[in-house]
CSV table of C-alpha atoms and ligand atoms in Angstrom, one decimal:
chain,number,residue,atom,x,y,z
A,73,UNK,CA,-313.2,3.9,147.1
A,74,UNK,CA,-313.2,7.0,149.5
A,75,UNK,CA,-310.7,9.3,150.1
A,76,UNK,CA,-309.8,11.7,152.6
A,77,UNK,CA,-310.7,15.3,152.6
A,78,UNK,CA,-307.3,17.4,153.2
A,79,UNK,CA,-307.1,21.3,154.0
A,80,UNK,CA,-304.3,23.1,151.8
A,81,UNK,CA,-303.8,27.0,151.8
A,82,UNK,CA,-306.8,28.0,153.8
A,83,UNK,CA,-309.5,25.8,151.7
A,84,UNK,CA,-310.4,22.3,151.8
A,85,UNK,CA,-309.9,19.8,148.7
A,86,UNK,CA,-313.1,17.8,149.1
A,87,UNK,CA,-313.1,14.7,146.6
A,88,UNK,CA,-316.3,13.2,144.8
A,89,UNK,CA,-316.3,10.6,147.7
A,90,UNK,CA,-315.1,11.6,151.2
A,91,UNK,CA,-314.8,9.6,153.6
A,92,UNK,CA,-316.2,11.4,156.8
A,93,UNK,CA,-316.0,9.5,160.1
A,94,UNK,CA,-318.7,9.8,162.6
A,95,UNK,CA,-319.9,9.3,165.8
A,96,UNK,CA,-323.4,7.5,166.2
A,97,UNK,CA,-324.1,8.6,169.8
A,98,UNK,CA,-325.7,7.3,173.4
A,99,UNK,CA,-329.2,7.1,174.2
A,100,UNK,CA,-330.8,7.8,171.1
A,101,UNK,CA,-328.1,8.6,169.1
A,102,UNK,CA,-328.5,5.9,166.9
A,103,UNK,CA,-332.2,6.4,166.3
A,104,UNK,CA,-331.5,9.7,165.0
A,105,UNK,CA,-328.1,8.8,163.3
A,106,UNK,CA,-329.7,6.1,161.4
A,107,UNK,CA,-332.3,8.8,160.1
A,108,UNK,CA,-330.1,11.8,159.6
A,109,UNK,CA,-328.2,9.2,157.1
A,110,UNK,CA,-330.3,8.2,155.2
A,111,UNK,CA,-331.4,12.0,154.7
A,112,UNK,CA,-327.6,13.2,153.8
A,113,UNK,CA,-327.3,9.5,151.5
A,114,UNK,CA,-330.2,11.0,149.8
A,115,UNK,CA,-329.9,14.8,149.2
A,116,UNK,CA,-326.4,13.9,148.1
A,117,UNK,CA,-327.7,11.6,145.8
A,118,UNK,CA,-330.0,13.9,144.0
A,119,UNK,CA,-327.8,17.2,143.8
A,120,UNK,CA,-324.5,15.1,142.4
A,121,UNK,CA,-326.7,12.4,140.6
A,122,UNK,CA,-323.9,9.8,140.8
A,123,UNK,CA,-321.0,11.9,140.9
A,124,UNK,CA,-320.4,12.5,144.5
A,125,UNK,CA,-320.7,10.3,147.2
A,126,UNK,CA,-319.8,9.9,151.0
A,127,UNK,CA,-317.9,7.0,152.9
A,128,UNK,CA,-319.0,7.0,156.2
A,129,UNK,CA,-316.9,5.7,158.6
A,130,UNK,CA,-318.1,5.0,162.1
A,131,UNK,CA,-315.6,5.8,165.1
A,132,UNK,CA,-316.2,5.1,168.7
A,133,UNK,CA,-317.0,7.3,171.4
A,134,UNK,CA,-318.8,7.0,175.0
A,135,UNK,CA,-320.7,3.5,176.1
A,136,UNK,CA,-320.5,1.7,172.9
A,137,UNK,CA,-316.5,2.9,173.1
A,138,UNK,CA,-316.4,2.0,176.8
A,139,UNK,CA,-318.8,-1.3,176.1
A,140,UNK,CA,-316.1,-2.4,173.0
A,141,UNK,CA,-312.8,-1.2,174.3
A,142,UNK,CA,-313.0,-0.3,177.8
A,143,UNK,CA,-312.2,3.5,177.1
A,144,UNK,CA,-314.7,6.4,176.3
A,145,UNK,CA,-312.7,7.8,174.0
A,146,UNK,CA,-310.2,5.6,172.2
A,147,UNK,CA,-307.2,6.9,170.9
A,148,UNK,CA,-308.1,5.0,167.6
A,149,UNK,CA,-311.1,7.5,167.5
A,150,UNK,CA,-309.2,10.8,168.0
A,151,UNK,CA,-306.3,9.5,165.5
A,152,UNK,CA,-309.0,9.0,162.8
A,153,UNK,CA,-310.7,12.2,163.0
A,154,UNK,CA,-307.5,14.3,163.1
A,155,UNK,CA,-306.8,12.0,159.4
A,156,UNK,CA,-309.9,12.7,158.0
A,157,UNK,CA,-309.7,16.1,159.4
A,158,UNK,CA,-314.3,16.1,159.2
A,159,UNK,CA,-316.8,14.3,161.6
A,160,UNK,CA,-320.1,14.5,162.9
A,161,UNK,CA,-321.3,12.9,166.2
A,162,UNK,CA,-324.7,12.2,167.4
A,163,UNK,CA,-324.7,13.6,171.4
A,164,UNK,CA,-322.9,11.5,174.6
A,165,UNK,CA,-323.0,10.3,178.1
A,166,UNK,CA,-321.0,12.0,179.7
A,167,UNK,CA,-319.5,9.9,182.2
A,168,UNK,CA,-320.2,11.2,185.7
A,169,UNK,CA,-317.5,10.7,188.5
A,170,UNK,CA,-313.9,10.3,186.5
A,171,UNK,CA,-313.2,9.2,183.1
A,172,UNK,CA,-312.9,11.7,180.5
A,173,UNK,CA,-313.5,15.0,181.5
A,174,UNK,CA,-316.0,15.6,177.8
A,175,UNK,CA,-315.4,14.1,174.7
A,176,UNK,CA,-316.5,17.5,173.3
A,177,UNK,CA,-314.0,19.3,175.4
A,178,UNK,CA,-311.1,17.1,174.1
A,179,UNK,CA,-311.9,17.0,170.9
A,180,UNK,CA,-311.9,20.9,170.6
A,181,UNK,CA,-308.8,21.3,172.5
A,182,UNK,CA,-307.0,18.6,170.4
A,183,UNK,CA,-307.9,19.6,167.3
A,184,UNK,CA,-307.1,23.3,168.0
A,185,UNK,CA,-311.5,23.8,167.1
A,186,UNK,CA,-311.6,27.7,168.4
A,187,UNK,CA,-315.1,28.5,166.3
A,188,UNK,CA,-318.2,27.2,167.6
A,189,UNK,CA,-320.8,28.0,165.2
A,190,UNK,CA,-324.4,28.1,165.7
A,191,UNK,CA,-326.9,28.9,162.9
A,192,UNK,CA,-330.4,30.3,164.6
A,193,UNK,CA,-333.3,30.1,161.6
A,194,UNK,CA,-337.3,29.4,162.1
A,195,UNK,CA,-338.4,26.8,160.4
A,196,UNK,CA,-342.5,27.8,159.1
A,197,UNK,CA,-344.7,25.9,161.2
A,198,UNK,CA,-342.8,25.5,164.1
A,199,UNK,CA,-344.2,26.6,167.1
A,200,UNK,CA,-342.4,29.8,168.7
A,201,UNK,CA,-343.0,32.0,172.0
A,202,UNK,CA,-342.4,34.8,169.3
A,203,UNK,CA,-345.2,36.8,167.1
A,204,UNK,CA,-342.6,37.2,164.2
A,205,UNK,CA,-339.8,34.6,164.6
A,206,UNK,CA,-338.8,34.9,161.0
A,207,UNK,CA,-337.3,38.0,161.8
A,208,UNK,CA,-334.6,35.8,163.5
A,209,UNK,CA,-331.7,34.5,161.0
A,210,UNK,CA,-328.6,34.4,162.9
A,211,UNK,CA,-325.6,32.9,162.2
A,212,UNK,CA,-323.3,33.0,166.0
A,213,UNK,CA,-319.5,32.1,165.9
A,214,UNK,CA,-318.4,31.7,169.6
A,215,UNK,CA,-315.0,31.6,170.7
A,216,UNK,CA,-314.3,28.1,171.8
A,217,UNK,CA,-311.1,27.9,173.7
A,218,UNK,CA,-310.3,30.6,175.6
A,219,UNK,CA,-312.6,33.0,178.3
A,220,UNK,CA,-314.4,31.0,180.9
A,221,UNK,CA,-313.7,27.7,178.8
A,222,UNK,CA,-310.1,28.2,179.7
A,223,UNK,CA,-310.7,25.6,182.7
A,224,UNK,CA,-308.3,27.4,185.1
A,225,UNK,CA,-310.0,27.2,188.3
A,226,UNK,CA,-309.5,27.1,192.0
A,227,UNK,CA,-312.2,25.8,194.3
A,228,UNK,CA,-312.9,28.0,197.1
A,229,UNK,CA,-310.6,27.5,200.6
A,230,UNK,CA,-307.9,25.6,198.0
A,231,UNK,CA,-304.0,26.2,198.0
A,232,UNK,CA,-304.3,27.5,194.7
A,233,UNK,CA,-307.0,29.9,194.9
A,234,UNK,CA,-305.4,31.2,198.5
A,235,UNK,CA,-302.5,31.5,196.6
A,236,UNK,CA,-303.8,33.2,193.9
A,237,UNK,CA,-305.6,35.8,195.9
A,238,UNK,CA,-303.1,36.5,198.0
A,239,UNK,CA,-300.5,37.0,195.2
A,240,UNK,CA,-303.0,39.4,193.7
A,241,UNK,CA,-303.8,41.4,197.0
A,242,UNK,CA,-300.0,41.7,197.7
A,243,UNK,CA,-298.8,42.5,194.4
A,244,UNK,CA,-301.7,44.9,192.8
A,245,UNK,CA,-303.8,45.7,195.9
A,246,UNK,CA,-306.7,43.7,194.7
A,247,UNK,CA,-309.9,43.8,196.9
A,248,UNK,CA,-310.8,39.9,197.1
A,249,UNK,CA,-312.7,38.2,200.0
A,250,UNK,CA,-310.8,35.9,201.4
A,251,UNK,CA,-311.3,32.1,201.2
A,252,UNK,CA,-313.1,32.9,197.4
A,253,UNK,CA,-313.0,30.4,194.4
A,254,UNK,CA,-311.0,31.8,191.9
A,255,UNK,CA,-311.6,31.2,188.1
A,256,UNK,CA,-309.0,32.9,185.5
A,257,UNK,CA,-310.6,34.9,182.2
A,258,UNK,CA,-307.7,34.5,180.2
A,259,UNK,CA,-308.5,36.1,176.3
A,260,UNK,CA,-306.2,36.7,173.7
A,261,UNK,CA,-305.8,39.3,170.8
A,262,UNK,CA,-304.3,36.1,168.6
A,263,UNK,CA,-307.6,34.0,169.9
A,264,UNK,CA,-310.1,36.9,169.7
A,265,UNK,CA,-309.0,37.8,165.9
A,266,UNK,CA,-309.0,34.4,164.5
A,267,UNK,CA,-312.7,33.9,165.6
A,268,UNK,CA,-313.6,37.4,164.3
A,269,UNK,CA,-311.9,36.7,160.6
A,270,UNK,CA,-313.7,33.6,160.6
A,271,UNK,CA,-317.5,35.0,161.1
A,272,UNK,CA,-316.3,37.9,158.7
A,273,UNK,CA,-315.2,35.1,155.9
A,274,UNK,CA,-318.1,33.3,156.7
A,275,UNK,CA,-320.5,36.5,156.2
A,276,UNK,CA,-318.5,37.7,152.9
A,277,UNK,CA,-318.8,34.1,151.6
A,278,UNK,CA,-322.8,33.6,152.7
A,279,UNK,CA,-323.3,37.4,151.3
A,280,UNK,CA,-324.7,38.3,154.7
A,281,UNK,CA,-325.1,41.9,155.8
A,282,UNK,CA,-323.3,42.5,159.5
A,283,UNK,CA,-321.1,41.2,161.8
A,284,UNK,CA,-321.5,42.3,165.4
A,285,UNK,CA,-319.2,41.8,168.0
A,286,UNK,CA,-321.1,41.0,171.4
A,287,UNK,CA,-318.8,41.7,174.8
A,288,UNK,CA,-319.2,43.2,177.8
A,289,UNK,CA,-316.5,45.7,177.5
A,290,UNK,CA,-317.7,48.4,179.6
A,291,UNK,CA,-317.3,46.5,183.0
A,292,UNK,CA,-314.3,44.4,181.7
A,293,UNK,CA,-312.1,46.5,179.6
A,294,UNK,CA,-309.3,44.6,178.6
A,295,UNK,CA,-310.8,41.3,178.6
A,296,UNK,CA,-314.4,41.7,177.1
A,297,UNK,CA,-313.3,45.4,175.5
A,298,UNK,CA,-310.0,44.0,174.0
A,299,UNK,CA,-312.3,41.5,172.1
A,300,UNK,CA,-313.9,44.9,170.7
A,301,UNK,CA,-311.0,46.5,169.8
A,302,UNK,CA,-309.1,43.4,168.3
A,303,UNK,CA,-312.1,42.7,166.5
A,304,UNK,CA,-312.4,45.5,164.4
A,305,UNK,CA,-308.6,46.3,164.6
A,306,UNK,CA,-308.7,42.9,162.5
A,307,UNK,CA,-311.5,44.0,160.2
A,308,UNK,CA,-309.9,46.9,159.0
A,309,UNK,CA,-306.5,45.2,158.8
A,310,UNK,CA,-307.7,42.3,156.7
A,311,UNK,CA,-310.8,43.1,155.4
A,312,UNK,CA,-310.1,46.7,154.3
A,313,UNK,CA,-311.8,46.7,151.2
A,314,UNK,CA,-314.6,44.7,151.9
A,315,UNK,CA,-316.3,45.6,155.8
A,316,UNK,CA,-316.8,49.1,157.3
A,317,UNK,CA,-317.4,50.0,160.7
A,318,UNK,CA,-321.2,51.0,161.5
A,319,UNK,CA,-320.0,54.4,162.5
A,320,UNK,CA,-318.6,55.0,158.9
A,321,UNK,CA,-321.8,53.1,156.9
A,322,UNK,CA,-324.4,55.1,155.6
A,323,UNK,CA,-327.8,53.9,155.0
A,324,UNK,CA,-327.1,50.3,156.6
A,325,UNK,CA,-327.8,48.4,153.2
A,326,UNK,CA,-325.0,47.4,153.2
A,327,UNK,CA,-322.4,50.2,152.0
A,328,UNK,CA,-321.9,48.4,148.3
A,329,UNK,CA,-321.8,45.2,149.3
A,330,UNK,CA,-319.4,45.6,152.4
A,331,UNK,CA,-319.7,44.1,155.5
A,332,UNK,CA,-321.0,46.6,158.4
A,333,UNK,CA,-318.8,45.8,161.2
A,334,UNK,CA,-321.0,46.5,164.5
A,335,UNK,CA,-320.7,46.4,168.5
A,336,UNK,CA,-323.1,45.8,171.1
A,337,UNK,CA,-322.9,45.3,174.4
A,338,UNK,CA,-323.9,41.8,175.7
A,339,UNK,CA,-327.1,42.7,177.8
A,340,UNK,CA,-328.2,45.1,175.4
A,341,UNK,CA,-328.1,42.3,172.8
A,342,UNK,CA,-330.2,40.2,173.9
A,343,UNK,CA,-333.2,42.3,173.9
A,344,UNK,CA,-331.5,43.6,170.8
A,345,UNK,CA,-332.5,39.7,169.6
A,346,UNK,CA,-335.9,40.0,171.0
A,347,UNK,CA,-337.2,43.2,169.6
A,348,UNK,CA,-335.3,44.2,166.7
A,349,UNK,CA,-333.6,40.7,165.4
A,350,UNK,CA,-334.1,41.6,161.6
A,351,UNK,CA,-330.9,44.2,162.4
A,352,UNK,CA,-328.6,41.3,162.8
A,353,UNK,CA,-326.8,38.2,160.4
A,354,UNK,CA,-323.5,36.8,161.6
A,355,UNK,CA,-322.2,37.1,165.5
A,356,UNK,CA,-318.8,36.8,166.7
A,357,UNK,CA,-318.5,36.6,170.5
A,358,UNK,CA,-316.1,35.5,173.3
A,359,UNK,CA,-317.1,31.8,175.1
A,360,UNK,CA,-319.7,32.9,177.5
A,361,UNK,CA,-321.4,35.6,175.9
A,362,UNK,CA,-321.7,33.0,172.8
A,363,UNK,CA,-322.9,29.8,174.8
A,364,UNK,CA,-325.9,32.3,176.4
A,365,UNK,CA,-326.7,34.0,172.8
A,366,UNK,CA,-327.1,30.5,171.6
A,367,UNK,CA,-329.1,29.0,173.3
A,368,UNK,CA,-331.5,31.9,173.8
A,369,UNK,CA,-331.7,32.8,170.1
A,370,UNK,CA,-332.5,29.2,169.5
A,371,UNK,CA,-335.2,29.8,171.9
A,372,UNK,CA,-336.9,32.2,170.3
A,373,UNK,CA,-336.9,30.5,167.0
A,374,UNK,CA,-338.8,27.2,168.9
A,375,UNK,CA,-336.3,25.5,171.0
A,376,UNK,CA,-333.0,23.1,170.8
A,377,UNK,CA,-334.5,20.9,169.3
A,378,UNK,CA,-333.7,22.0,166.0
A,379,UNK,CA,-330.4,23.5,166.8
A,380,UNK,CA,-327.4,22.5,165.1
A,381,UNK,CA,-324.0,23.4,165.7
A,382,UNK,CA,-320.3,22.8,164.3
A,383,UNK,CA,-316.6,23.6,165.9
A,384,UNK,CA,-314.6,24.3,163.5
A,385,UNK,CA,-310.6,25.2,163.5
A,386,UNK,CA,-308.5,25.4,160.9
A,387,UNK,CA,-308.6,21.9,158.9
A,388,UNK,CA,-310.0,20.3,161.5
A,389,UNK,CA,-314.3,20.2,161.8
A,390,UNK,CA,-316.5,18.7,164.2
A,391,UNK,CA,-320.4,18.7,163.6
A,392,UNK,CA,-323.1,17.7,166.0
A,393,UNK,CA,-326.1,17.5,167.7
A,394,UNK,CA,-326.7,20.2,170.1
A,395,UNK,CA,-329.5,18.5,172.5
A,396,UNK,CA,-328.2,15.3,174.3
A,397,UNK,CA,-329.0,11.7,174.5
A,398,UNK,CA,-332.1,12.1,175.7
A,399,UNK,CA,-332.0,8.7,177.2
A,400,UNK,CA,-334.9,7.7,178.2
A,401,UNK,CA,-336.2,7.4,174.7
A,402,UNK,CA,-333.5,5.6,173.4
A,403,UNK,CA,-334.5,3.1,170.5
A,404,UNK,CA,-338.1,4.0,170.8
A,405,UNK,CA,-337.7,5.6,167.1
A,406,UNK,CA,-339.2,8.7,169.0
A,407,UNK,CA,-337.1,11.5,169.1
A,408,UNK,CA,-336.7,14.4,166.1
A,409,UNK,CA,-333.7,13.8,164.4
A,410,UNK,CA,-333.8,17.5,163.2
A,411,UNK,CA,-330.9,18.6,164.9
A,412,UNK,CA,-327.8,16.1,163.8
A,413,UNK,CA,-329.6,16.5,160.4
A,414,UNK,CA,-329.1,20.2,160.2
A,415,UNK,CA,-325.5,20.1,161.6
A,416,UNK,CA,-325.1,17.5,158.5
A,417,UNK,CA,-326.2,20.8,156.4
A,418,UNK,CA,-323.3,22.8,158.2
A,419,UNK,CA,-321.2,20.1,156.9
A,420,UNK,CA,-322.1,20.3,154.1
A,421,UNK,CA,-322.3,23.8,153.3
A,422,UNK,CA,-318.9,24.2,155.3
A,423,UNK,CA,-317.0,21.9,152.7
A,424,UNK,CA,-318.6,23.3,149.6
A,425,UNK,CA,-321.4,21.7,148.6
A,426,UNK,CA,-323.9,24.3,149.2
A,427,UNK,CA,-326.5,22.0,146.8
A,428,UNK,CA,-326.8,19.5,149.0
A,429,UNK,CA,-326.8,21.5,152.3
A,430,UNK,CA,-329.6,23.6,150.3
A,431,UNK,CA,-331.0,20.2,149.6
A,432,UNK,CA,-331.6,19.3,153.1
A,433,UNK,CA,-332.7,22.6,154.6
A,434,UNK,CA,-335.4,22.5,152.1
A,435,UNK,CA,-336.2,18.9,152.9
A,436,UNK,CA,-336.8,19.4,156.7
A,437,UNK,CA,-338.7,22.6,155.9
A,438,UNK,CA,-340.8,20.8,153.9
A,439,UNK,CA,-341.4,17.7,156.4
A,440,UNK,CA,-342.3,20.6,159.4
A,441,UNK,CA,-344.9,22.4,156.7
A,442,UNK,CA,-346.4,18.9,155.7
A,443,UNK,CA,-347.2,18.9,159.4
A,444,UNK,CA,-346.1,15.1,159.4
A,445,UNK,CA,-343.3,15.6,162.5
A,446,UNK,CA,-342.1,14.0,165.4
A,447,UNK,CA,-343.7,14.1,168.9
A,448,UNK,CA,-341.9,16.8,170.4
A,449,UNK,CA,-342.9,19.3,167.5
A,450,UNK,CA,-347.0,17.6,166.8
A,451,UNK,CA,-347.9,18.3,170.6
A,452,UNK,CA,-346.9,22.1,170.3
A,453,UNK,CA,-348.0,22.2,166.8
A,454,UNK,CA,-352.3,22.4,166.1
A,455,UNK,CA,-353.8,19.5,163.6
A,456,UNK,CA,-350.0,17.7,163.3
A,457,UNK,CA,-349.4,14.1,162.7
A,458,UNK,CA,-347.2,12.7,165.3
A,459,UNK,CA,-344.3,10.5,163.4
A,460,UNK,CA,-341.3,8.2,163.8
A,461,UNK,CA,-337.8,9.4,163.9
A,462,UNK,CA,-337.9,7.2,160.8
A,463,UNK,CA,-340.8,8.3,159.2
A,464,UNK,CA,-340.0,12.0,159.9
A,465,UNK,CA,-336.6,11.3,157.7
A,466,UNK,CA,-339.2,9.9,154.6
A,467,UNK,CA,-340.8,13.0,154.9
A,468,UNK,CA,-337.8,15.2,154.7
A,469,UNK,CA,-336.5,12.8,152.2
A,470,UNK,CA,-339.4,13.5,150.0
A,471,UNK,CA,-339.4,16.9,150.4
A,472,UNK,CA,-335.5,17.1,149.6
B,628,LIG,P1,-331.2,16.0,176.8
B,628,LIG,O1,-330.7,14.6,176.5
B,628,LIG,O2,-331.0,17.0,175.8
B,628,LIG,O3,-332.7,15.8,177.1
B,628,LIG,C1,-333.6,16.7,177.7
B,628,LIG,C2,-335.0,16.7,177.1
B,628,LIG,O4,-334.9,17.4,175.9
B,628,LIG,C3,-335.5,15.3,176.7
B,628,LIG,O5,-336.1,14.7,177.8
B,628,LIG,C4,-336.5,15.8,175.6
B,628,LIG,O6,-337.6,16.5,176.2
B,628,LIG,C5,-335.8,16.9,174.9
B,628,LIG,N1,-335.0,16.4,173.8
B,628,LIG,C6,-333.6,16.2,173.7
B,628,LIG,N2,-333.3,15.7,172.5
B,628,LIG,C7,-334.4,15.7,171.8
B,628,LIG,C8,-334.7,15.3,170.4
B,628,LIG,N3,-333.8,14.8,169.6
B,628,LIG,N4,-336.0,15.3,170.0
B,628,LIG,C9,-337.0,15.7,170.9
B,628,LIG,N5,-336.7,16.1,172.1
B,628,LIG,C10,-335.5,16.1,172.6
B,628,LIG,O7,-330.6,16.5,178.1
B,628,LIG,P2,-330.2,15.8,179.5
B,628,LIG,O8,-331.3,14.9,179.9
B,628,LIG,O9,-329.8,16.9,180.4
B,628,LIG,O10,-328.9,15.0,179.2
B,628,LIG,C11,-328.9,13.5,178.9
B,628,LIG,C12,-327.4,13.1,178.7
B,628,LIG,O11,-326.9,13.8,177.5
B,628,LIG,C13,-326.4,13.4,179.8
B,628,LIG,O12,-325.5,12.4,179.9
B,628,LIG,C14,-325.7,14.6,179.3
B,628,LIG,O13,-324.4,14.7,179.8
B,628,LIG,C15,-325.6,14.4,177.8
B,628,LIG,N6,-325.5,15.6,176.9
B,628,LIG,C16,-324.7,15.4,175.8
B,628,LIG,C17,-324.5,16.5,175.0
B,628,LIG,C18,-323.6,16.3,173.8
B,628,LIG,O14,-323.0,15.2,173.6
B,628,LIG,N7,-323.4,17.3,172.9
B,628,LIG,C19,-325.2,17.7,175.2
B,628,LIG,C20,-326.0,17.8,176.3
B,628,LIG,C21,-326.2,16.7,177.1
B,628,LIG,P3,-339.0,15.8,176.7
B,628,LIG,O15,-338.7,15.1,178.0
B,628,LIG,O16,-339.9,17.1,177.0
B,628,LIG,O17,-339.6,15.0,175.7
C-alpha cells in the first residue's frame, strides 16, 4: 500500500512507497512514459533492494483528459497532485484557440511552483557544437511566477494599454509612443529572495561552488538590479556563515567550503557560458533571463533533447519533460525518452533518494557511451546503433 509524501518544516517525509501521480502525456508521451518507468521501477529496485517502492498513480491531462472527460485539465487531476504534493508529466497539446490557457502555467500558479530548475550536464558521447562541453555543469533556478511570466498585458490600440500609457505620461512624464502594447515587469524582493535561498540551499546541499545571480540591472535598476541586491541582501542575511560575496572570496576555491555568491550581467553571461563555463555551478535568475539561459546552455551541451526540468515551490513539485509531444512520431516507439527520464532523476534526487537518482544518471550515461541510442542522437553520433524508445530504456536499464 502507498502512501503520500507530506512536506513538514521545510523537508519532505518521503515513505518507503510513495505514491507519486503522473501525467503520461500527448503525442509520444506515452512511448517515452512507458520507458522512463520501467527505468525509475528499476533503478529504485536495485538501490533499496525491496525496501522502497513507488505507487504510480496516473492523472489526466490534455487529449486523453479531453477524450475521457471532456476537460483538458480536470479538477480531479489538480486536486490529486496538490494531495500528493509530487508529479511528473510527460509533455502536452496545448490546445490552440480557447480552452486552458497551459496546463503548465496553471499548475505553477496553483501550486504556488516559483523555482523552475534546469540541470545543464554533457552526457560523453553526445554530440555537441562545443570542443569541450564537459566544461558545462550547470544547475539554473529560474524565477517562475513573476517578471514577464506575470501575464499582465495589453495589446496594442486596447483600452487598457491606452489607459495605461496615458496614466503613466500624465502622472510621471513617461516618454511612450502612442497606440504601444503594454506589458507590466512586475518583480518582487519577497519573489526574488525565495528563488535565490532556494538555488543557495540547493548548492550547499549538492556541495557546489557558486551561485551567480544573472540580471540586467544596469539598464533596469529596480526591476532586474533589485534582483541583485535582494539576492545577496538574502545571502548575507540567511546564509551568513556559509556564502561570501565574490568581492570578499579569495582564491575562488571556494573560501572553506562557502558558497561564492557572484553577479553577472545577463549578455555578459552568456558568452560567460560559452568561453569560460567551468567558472560557474548553480544560477539563480529572474523569468526571462532564466528561460534564454536554459535553453541555450542546454544547447551547448547537445540540444533539448536531453533536458530535464522540475518547478518546484514549497511542498508542492512538478517534474517533466522539457521537449514537447513531438507528434508526429507518436507511438512509433521512436523518440529518446532521455528527457522525462532525467527529470525522474530530479525527482528523485529532490525527495532524497540521491541512490537512485545517481542510479539513473549513470544508467543513461552508460546507454549513450554503449552507443546503442535512439535516432535523434545515432544520426549526429559516428558508428551508433539506432534503437527503440524501448530498447534505449534496456540499455540504460542495464547500465543502471
Ligand atoms: P516538439 O514536440 O518538441 O518537437 C519538435 C522536434 O523536436 C521534433 O520534431 C523532433 O525533431 C524533436 N524532438 C522533440 N522531442 C523529442 C524526443 N523526445 N526525442 C527526439 N527528438 C525529439 O515541439 P513542437 O513540434 O513545437 O510542439 C508539439 C506540441 O508540443 C505542441 O502542441 C506544443 O504546444 C507542445 N509542447 C508542449 C510542451 C510541454 O508540455 N512541456 C513543451 C513544448 C511544446 P526531429 O523532427 O528533428 O526529429
Amino acid at each position: 500500500m502507498g502512501e503520500r509524501i507530506d512536506f513538514r518544516d521545510g523537508h519532505w517525509v518521503v515513505p518507503d512507497h510513495p505514491i507519486i501521480p503522473f501525467i503520461e502525456g500527448d503525442g509520444t508521451g506515452p512511448d517515452i512514459w512507458r520507458a522512463a518507468r520501467r527505468v525509475f521501477d528499476a533503478a529504485v529496485a536495485k538501490s533499496a533492494r525491496g525496501k522502497r517502492r513507488v505507487e504510480w498513480l496516473e492523472v489526466l491531462a490534455g487529449e486523453k483528459a479531453f477524450k475521457e472527460t471532456g476537460s483538458w485539465l480536470p479538477d480531479a487531476t489538480l486536486d490529486s497532485i496538490r494531495a500528493h504534493r509530487v508529479a511528473i508529466k510527460g509533455p502536452l497539446t496545448t490546445p490552440v484557440g480557447g480552452g486552458i490557457r497551459s496546463l503548465n502555467v496553471t499548475l505553477r500558479q496553483l501550486l504556488d511552483l516559483y523555482a523552475c530548475i534546469r540541470p545543464v550536464r554533457y552526457f560523453e558521447g553526445v554530440p555537441s557544437p562545443m570542443r569541450e562541453p564537459q566544461r558545462l555543469d550547470v544547475v539554473i533556478f529560474r524565477e517562475n511566477i513573476e517578471d514577464v511570466y506575470s501575464g499582465v498585458e495589453y495589446r496594442a490600440g486596447s483600452g487598457e494599454a491606452d489607459a495605461v500609457i496615458a496614466f503613466l505620461m500624465e502622472r510621471f512624464g513617461a516618454k511612450i509612443r502612442p497606440g504601444s502594447a503594454i506589458g507590466i515587469k512586475p518583480m518582487s524582493k519577497f519573489g526574488s529572495q525565495r528563488l535565490v535561498v532556494k538555488a543557495i540551499q540547493y548548492a550547499l546541499r549538492a556541495g557546489r561552488r557558486s551561485v551567480t545571480l544573472v540580471h540586467k540591472g544596469n539598464i533596469m535598476k529596480f526591476t532586474e538590479g533589485g534582483f541583485r541586491e535582494w539576492g545577496y541582501e538574502i545571502a548575507k542575511e540567511k546564509f551568513a556563515e556559509r556564502t561570501v560575496p565574490e568581492s570578499e572570496a579569495g582564491g575562488g576555491k571556494g573560501d572553506g567550503g562557502r558558497v561564492i555568491m557572484k553577479d553577472r550581467i545577463t549578455d555578459a553571461m552568456f558568452a560567460q557560458l560559452v568561453l569560460r563555463p567551468d567558472e560557474y555551478s548553480v544560477i539563480a535568475a529572474p523569468n526571462l533571463n532564466g528561460d534564454l539561459l536554459s535553453d541555450a546552455a542546454a544547447a551547448q551541451v547537445g540540444g533539448l533533447g536531453l533536458a530535464p526540468g522540475g518547478n518546484v515551490g514549497d511542498g508542492y513539485a512538478v517534474f517533466e519533460a522539457t521537449h514537447g509531444t513531438a507528434p508526429k512520431y507518436a507511438g512509433l516507439d521512436k523518440v529518446n525518452p532521455g528527457s522525462v527520464i532525467l527529470s525522474g532523476a530530479m525527482m528523485f534526487e529532490e525527495l532524497g533518494w540521491a541512490d537512485v537518482a545517481e542510479a539513473i544518471v549513470r544508467g543513461l550515461g552508460g546507454a549513450i557511451r554503449s552507443r546503442r541510442v535512439t535516432y535523434d542522437l545515432a544520426r549526429q553520433m559516428p558508428g551508433a546503433t539506432e534503437v527503440s524508445t524501448s530498447q534505449f530504456a534496456e540499455g540504460i536499464i542495464e547500465h543502471v
